[in-house]
mmCIF file of C-alpha atoms (C1' of nucleotides) in Angstrom:
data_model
loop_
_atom_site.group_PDB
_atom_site.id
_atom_site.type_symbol
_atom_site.label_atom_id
_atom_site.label_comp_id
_atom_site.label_asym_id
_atom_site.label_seq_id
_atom_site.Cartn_x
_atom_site.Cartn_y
_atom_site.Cartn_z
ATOM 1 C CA UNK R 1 110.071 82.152 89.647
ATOM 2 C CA UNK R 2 108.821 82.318 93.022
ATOM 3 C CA UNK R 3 107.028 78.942 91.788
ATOM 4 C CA UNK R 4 110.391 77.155 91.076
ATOM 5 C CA UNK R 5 110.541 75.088 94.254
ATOM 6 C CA UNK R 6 107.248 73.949 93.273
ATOM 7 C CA UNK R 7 107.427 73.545 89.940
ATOM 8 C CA UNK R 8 107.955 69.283 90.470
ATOM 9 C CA UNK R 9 105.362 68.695 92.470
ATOM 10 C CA UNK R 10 102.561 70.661 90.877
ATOM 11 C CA UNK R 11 102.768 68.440 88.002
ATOM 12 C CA UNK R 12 100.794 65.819 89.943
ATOM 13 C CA UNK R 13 99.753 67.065 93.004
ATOM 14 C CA UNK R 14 97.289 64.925 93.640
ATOM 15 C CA UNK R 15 99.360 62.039 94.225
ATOM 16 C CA UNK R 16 100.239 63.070 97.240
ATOM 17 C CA UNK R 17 97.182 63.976 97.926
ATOM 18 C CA UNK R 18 94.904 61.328 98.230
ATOM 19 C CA UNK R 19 95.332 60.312 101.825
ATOM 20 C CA UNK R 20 97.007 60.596 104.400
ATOM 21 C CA UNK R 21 100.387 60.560 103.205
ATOM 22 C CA UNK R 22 101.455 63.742 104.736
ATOM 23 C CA UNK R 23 99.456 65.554 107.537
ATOM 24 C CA UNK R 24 102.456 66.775 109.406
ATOM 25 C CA UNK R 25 101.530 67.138 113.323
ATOM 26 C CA UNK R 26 104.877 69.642 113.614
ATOM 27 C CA UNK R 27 103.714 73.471 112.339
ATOM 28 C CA UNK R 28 107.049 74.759 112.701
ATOM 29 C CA UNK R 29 108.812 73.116 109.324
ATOM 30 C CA UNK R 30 106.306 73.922 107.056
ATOM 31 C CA UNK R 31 107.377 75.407 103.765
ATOM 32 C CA UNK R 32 106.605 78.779 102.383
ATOM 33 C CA UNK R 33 108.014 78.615 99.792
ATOM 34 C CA UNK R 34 106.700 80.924 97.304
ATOM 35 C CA UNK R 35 106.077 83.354 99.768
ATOM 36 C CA UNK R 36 109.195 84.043 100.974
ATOM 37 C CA UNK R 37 110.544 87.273 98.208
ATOM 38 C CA UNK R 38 107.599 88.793 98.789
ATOM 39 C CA UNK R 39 107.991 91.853 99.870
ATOM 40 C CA UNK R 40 104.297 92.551 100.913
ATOM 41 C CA UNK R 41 104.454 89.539 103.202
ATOM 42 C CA UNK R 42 107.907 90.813 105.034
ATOM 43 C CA UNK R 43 106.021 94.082 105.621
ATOM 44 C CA UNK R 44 103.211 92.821 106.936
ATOM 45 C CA UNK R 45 104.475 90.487 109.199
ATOM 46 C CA UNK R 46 107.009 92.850 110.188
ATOM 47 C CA UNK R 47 104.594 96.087 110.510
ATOM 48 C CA UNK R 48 102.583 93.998 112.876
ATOM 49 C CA UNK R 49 105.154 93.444 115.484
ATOM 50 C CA UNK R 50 105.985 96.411 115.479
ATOM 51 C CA UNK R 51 102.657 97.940 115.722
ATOM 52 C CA UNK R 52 102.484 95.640 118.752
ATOM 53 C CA UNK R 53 105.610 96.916 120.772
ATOM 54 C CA UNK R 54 104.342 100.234 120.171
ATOM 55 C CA UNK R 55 101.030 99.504 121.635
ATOM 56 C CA UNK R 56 102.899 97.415 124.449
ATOM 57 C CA UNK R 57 105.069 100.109 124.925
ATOM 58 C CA UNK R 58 102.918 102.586 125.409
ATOM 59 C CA UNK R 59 100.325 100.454 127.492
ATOM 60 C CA UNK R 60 100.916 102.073 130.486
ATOM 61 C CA UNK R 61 99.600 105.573 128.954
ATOM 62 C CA UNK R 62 97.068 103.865 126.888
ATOM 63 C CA UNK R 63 97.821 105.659 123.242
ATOM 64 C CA UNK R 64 98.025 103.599 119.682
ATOM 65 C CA UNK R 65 100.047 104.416 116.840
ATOM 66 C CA UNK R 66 97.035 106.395 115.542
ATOM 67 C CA UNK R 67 96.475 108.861 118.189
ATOM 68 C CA UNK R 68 100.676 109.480 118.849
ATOM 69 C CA UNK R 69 100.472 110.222 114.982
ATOM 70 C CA UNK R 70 97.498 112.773 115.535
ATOM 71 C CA UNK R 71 98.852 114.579 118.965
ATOM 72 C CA UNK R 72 102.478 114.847 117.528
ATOM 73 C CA UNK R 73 101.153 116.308 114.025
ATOM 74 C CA UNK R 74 98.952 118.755 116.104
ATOM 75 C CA UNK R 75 101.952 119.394 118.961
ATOM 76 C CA UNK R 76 104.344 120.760 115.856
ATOM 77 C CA UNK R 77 101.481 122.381 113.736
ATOM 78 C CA UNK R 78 98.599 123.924 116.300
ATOM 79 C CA UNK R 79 95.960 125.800 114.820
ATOM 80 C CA UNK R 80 95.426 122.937 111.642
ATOM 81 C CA UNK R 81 92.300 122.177 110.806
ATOM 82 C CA UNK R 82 90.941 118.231 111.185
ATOM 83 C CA UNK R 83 90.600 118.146 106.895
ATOM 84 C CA UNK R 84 94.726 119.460 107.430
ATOM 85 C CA UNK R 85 95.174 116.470 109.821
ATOM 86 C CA UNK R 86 93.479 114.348 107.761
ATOM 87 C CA UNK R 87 94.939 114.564 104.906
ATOM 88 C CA UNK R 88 98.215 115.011 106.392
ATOM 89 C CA UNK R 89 98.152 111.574 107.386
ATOM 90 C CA UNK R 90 96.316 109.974 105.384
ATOM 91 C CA UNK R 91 92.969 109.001 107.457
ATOM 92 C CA UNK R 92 89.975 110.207 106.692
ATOM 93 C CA UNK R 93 88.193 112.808 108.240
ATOM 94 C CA UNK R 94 85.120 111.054 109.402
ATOM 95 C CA UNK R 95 87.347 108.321 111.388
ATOM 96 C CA UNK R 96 89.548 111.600 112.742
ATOM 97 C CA UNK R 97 86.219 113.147 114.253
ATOM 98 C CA UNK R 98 85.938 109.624 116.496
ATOM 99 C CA UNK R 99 89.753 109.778 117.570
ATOM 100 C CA UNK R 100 89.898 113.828 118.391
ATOM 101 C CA UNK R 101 86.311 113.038 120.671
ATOM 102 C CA UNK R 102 88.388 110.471 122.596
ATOM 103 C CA UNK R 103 91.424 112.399 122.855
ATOM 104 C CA UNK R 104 89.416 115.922 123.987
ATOM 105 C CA UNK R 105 87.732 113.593 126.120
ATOM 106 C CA UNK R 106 90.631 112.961 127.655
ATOM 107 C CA UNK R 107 91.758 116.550 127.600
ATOM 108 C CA UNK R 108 94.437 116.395 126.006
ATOM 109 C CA UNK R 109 93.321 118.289 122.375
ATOM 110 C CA UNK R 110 90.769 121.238 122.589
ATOM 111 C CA UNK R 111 88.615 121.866 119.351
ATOM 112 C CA UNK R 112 88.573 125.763 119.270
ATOM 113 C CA UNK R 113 85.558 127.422 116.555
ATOM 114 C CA UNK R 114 88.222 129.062 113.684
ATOM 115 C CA UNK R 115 87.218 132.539 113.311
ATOM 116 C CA UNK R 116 88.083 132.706 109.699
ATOM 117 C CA UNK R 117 86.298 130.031 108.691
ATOM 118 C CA UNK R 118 83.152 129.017 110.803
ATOM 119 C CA UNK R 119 83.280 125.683 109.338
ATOM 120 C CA UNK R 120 86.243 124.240 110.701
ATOM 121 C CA UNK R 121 88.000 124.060 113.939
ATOM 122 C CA UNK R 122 91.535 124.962 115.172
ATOM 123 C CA UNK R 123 92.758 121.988 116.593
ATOM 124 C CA UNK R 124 95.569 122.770 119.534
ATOM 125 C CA UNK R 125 97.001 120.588 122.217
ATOM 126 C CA UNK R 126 95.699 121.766 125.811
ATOM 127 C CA UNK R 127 98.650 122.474 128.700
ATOM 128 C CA UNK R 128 98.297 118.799 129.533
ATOM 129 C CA UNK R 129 98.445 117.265 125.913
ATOM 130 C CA UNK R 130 101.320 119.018 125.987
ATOM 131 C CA UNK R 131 102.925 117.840 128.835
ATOM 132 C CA UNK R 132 101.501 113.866 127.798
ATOM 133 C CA UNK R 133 102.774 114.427 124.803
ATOM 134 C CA UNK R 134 106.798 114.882 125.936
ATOM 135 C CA UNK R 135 106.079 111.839 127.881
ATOM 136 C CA UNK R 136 104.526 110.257 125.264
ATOM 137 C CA UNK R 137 107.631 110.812 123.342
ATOM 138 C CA UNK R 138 109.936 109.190 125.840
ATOM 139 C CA UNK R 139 108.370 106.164 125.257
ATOM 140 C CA UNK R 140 108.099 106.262 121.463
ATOM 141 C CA UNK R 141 111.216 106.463 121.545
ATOM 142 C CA UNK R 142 111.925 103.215 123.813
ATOM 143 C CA UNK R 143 109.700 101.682 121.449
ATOM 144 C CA UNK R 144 112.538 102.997 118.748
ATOM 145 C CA UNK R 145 114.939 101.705 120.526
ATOM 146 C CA UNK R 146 112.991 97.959 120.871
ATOM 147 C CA UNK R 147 113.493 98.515 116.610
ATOM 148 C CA UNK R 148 116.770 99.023 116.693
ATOM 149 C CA UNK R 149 117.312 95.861 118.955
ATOM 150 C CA UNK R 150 114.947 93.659 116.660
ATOM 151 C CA UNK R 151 116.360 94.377 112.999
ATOM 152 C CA UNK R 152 119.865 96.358 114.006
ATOM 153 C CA UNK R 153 120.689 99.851 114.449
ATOM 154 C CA UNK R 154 122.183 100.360 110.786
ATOM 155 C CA UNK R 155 119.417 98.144 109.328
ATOM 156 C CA UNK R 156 116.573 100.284 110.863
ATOM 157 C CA UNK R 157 118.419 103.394 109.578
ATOM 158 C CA UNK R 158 118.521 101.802 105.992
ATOM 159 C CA UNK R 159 114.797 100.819 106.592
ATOM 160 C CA UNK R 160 113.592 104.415 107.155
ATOM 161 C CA UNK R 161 115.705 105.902 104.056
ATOM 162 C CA UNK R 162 114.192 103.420 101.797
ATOM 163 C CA UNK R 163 111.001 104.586 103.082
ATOM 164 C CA UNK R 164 111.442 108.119 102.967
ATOM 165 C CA UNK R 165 109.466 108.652 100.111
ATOM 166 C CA UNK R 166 106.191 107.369 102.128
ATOM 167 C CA UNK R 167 106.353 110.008 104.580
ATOM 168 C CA UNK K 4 116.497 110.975 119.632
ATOM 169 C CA UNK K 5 113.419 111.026 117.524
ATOM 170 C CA UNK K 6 112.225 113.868 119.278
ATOM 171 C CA UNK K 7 115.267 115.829 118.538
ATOM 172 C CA UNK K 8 113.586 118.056 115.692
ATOM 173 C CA UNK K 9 111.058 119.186 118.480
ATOM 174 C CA UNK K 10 113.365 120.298 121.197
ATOM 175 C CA UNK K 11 113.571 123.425 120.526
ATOM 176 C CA UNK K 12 109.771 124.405 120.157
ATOM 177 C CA UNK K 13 108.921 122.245 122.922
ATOM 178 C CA UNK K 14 109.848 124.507 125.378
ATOM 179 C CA UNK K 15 107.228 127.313 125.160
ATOM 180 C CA UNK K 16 104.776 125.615 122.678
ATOM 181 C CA UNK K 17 101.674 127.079 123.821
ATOM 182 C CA UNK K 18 103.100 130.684 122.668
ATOM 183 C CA UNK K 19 102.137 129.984 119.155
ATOM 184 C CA UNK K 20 99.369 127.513 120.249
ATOM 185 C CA UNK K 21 97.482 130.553 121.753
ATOM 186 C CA UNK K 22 95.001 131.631 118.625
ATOM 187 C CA UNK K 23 95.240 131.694 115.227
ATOM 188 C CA UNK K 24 98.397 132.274 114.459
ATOM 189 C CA UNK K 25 98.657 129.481 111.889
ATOM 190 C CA UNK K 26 94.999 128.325 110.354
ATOM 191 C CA UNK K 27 97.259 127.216 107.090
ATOM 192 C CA UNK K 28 94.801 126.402 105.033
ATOM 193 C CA UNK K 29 97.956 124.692 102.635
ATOM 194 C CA UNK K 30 97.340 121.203 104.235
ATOM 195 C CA UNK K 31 100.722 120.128 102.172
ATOM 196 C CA UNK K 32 103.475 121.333 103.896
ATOM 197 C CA UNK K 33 102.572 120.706 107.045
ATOM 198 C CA UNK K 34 105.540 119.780 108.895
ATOM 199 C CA UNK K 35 105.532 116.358 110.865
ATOM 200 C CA UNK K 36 108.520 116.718 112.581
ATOM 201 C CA UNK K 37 108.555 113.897 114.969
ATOM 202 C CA UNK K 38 106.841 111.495 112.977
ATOM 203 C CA UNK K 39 109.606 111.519 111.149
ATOM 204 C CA UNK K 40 112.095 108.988 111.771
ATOM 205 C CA UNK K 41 109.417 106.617 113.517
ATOM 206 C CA UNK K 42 109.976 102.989 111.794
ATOM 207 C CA UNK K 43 106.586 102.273 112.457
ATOM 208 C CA UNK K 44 104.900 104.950 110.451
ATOM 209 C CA UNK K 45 106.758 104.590 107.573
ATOM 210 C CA UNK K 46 106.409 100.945 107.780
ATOM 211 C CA UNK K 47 102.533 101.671 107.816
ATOM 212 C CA UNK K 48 102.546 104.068 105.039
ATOM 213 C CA UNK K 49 104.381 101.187 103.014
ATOM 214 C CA UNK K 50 101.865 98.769 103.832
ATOM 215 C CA UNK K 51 99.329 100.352 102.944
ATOM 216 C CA UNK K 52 100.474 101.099 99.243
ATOM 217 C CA UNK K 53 101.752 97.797 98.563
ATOM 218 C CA UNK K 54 98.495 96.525 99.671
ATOM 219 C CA UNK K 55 96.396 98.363 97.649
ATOM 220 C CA UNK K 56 98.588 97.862 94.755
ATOM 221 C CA UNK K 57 98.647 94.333 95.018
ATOM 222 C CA UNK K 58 94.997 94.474 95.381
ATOM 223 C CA UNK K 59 94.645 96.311 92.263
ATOM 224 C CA UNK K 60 97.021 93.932 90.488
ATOM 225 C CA UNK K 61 95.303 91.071 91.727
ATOM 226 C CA UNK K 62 91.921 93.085 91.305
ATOM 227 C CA UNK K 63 90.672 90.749 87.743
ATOM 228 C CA UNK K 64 91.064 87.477 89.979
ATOM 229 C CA UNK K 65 89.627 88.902 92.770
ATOM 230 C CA UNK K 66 92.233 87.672 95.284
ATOM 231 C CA UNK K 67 93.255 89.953 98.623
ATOM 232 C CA UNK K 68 96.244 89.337 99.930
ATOM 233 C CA UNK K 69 95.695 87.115 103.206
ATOM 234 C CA UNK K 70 93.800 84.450 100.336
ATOM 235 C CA UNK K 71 96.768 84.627 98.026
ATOM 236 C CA UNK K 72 98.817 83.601 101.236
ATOM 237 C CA UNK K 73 96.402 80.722 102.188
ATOM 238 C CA UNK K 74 96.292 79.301 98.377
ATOM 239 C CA UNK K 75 100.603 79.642 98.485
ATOM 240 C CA UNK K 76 100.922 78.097 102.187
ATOM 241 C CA UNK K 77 98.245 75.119 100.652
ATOM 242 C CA UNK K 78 100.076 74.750 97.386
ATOM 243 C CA UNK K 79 103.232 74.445 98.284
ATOM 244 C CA UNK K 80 102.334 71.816 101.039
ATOM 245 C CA UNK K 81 99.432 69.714 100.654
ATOM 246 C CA UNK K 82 97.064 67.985 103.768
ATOM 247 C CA UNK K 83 98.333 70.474 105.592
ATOM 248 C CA UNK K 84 95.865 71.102 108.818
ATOM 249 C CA UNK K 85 93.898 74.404 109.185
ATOM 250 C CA UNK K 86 95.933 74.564 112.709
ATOM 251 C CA UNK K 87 99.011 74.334 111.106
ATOM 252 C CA UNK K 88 98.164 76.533 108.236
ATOM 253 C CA UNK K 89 97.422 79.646 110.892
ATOM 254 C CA UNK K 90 100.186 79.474 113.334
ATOM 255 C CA UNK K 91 102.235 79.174 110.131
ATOM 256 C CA UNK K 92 100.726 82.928 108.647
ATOM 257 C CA UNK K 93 100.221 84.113 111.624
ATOM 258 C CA UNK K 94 96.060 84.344 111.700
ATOM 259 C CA UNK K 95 93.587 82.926 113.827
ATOM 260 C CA UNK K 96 92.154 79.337 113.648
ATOM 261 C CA UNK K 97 88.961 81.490 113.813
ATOM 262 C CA UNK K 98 89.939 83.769 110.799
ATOM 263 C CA UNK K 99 90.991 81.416 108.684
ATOM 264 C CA UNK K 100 87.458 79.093 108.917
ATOM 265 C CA UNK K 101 85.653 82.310 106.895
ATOM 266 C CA UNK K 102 88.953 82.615 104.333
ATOM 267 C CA UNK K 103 88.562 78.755 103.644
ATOM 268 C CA UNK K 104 84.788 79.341 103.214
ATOM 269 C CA UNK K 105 84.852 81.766 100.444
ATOM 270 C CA UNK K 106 87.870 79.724 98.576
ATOM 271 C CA UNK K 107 86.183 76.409 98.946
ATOM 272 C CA UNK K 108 83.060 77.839 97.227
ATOM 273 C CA UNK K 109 85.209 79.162 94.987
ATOM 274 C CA UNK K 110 86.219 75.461 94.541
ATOM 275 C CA UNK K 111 89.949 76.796 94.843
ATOM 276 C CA UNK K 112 90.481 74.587 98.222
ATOM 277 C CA UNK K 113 88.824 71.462 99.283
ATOM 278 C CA UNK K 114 88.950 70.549 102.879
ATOM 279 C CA UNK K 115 89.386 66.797 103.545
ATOM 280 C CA UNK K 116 88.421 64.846 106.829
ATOM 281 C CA UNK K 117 91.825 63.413 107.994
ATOM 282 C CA UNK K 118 91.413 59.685 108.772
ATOM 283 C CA UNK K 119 94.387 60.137 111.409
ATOM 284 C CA UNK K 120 92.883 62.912 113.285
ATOM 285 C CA UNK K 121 89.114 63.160 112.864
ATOM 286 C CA UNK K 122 89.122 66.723 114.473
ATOM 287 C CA UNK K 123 91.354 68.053 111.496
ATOM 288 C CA UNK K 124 90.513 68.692 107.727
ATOM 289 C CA UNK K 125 93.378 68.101 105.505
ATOM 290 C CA UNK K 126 93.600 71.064 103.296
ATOM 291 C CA UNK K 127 94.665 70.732 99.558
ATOM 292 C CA UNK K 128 93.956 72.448 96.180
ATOM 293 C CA UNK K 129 91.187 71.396 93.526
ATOM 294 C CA UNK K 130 92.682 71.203 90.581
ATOM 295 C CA UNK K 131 91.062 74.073 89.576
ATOM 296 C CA UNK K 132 93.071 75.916 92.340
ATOM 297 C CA UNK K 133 96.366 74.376 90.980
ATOM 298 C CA UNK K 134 95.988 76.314 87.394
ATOM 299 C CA UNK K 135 94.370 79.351 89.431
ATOM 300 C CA UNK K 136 97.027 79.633 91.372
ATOM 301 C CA UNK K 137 100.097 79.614 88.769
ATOM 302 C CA UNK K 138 97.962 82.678 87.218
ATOM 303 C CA UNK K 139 97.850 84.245 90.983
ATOM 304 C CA UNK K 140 101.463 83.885 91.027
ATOM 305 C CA UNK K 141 102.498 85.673 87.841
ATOM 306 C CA UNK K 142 100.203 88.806 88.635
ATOM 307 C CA UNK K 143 101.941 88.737 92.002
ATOM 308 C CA UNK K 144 105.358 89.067 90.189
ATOM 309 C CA UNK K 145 103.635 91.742 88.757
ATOM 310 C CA UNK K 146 103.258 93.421 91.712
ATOM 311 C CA UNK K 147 106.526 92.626 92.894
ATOM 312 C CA UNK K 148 107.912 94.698 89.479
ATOM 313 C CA UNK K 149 105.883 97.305 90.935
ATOM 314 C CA UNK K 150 107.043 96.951 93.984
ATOM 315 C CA UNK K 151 110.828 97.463 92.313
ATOM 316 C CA UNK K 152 109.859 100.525 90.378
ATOM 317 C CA UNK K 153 109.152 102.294 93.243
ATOM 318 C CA UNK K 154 111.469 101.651 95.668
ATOM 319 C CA UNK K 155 114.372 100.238 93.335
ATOM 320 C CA UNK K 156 115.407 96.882 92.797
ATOM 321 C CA UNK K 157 118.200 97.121 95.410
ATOM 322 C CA UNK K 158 115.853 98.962 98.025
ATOM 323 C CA UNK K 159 113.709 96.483 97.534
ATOM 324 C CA UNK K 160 116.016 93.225 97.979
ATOM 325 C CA UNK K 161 117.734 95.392 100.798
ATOM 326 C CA UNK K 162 114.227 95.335 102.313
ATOM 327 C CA UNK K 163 113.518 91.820 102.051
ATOM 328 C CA UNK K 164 116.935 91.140 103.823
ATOM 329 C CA UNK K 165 116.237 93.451 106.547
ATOM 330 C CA UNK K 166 112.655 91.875 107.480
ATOM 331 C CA UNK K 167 113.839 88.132 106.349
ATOM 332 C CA UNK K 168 113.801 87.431 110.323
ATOM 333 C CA UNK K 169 109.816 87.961 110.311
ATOM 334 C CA UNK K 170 110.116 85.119 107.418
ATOM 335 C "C1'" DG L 22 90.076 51.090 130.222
ATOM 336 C "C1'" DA L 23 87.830 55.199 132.010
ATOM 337 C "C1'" DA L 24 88.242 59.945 133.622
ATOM 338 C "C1'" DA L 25 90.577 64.395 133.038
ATOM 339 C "C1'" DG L 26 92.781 67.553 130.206
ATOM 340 C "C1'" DA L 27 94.315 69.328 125.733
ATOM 341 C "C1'" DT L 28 93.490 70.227 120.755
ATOM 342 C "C1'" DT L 29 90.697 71.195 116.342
ATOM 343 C "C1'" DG L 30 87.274 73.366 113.937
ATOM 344 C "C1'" DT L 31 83.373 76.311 114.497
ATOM 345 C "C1'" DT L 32 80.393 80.211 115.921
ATOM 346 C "C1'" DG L 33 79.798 84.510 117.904
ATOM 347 C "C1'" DT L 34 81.154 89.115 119.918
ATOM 348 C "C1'" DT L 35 83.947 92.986 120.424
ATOM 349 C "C1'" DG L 36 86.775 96.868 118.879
ATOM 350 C "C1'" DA L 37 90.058 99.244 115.639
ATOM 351 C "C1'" DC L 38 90.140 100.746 111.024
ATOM 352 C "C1'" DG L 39 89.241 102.219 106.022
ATOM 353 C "C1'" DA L 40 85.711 103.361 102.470
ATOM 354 C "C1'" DC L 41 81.495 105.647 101.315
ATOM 355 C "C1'" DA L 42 77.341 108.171 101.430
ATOM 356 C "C1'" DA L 43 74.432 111.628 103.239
ATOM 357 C "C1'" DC L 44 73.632 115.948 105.722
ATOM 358 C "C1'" DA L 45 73.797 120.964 107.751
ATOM 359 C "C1'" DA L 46 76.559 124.909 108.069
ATOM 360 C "C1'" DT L 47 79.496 127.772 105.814
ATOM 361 C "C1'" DT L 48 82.415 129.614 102.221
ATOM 362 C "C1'" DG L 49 83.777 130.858 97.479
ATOM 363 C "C1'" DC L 50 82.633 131.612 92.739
ATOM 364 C "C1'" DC L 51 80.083 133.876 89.068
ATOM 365 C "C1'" DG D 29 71.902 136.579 94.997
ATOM 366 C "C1'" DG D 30 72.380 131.911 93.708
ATOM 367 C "C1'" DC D 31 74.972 127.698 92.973
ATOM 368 C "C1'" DA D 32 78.933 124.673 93.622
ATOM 369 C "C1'" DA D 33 82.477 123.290 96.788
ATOM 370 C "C1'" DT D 34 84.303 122.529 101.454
ATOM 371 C "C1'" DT D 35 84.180 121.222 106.570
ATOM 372 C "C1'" DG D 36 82.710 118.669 110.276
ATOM 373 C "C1'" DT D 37 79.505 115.189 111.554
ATOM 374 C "C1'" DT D 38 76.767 110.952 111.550
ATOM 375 C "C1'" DG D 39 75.834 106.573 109.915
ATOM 376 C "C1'" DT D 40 76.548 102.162 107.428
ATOM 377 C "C1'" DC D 41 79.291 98.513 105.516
ATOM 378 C "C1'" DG D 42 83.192 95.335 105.112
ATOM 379 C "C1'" DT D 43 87.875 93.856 106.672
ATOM 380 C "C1'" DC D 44 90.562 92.225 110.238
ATOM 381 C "C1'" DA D 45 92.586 90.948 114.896
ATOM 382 C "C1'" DA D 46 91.521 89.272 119.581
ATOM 383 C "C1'" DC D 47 88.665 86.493 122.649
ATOM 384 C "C1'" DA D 48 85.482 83.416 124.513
ATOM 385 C "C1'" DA D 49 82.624 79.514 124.293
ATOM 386 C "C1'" DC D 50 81.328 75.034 122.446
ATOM 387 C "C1'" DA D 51 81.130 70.048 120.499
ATOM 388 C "C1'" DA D 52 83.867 66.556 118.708
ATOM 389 C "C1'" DT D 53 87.928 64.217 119.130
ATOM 390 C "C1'" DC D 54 92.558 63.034 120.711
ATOM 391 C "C1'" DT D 55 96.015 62.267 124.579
ATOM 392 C "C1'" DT D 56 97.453 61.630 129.073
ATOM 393 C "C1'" DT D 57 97.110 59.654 133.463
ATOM 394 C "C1'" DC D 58 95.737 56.869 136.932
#
DNA sequence: GAAAGATTGTTGTTGACGACAACAATTGCC
DNA sequence: GGCAATTGTTGTCGTCAACAACAATCTTTC
């Protein structure tokens, strides 16, 4: 059903396309059609904007999506370990070891040796994460705020209970 | 506002941050607090299941996503230029060279020197890609049903509303 | 009508990111 | 004590967005 609007023209396609008949200079009219009602499309189109005001938004301290979503998770839970973080959202542990050496490079998360279990490490902000992190806040939520102004404060609201289940 | 679950503990973090005090080796209720009620998260989380799935659904034609988006954009209007079909979905001129690659040895897509503008290729469907494509389009109802069992058909037209603006 | 500038497709590089496989150190199971 | 599983780490591969450079071709401008 998502076909219907070209359900005509696909008889015979090829009629109109033989030449030149229609090469359309303007980009701005052109039809999607089909894709429109599809709800991975929206979502895609819609998570990279806002992936981009975030990263705009938060230019000025340097920190993407990825690393807010590690330093908050470690900021309300310190002492997990990076399989905990991991897991927790979703990335795997090998890319987590490259994001935790940029953010302890930047002193903001200390790996501390877990005396329970040699293996792993107590992650923890240090006094500065935690201070970057509050700021770091602040301007998430600006960035919120940019949502709110894009799609509507009600619609954003909807948006995030229809999520819910996706943590 | 998002930050409001954190006020509290934000104060004196550091006194639970000092040792061990909370290893939890339970990595599934870890609380993430201020992640929730980010739009962008969620958004992400979303994204990346309804990619996979449609990749899965898609999985016995072997067609990702970005190509079924191409082969709709193509279908629906013929002799379109690569230019135009980009700045319509949003990729680069660049990107979309390798994606026409793989479909025109596919022999999905045939790229057609334009007589009006010998710069641009005129981009239509084979008719091999005109039958390939009405199968594409059922298994991405599919995926759309899937879409609606696990959200809800409401949620899921709700959502569509919501992020029609990012067309 | 020719020179200057813009556009189209192409190639290549870079960096973020997910998926996977291998490995050493350590733990837990039996 | 020995064997399987787990944790952090390293490395590779493939996808994808963002840029920069380039040749061919159009468009504008004088």
């Amino acid at each position: 059903m998502t076909a219907t609007a070209r359900a005509d023209s696909r008889q015979s396609p090829r009629k109109r396309a033989g030449n030149g008949a229609a090469p359309r200079d303007v980009a701005d009219d052109v039809g999607l059609d089909a894709l429109v009602g599809h709800a991975g499309y929206a979502v895609r189109r819609f998570q990279i904007w806002i992936f981009q005001d975030f990263i705009k938004t938060l230019g000025e301290v340097d920190i993407r999506p990825t690393q807010y979503s590690v330093l908050t998770v470690i900021g309300a839970n310190p002492g997990l370990s990076q399989m905990a973080v991991a897991k927790r959202l979703g990335i795997e542990r090998a890319r987590l070891v490259h994001l935790l050496d940029s953010l302890e490079k930047r002193k903001l998360v200390k790996r501390i040796k877990s005396k329970e279990d040699r293996r792993s490490h107590a992650l923890h902000l240090t006094a500065q994460g935690e201070t970057a992190l509050t700021k770091f806040k602040r301007l998430a939520a600006e960035h919120e705020r940019h949502v709110e102004a894009k799609i509507g404060k009600e619609n954003r609201a909807h948006l995030l209970r229809i999520l819910s289940g996706f943590t």
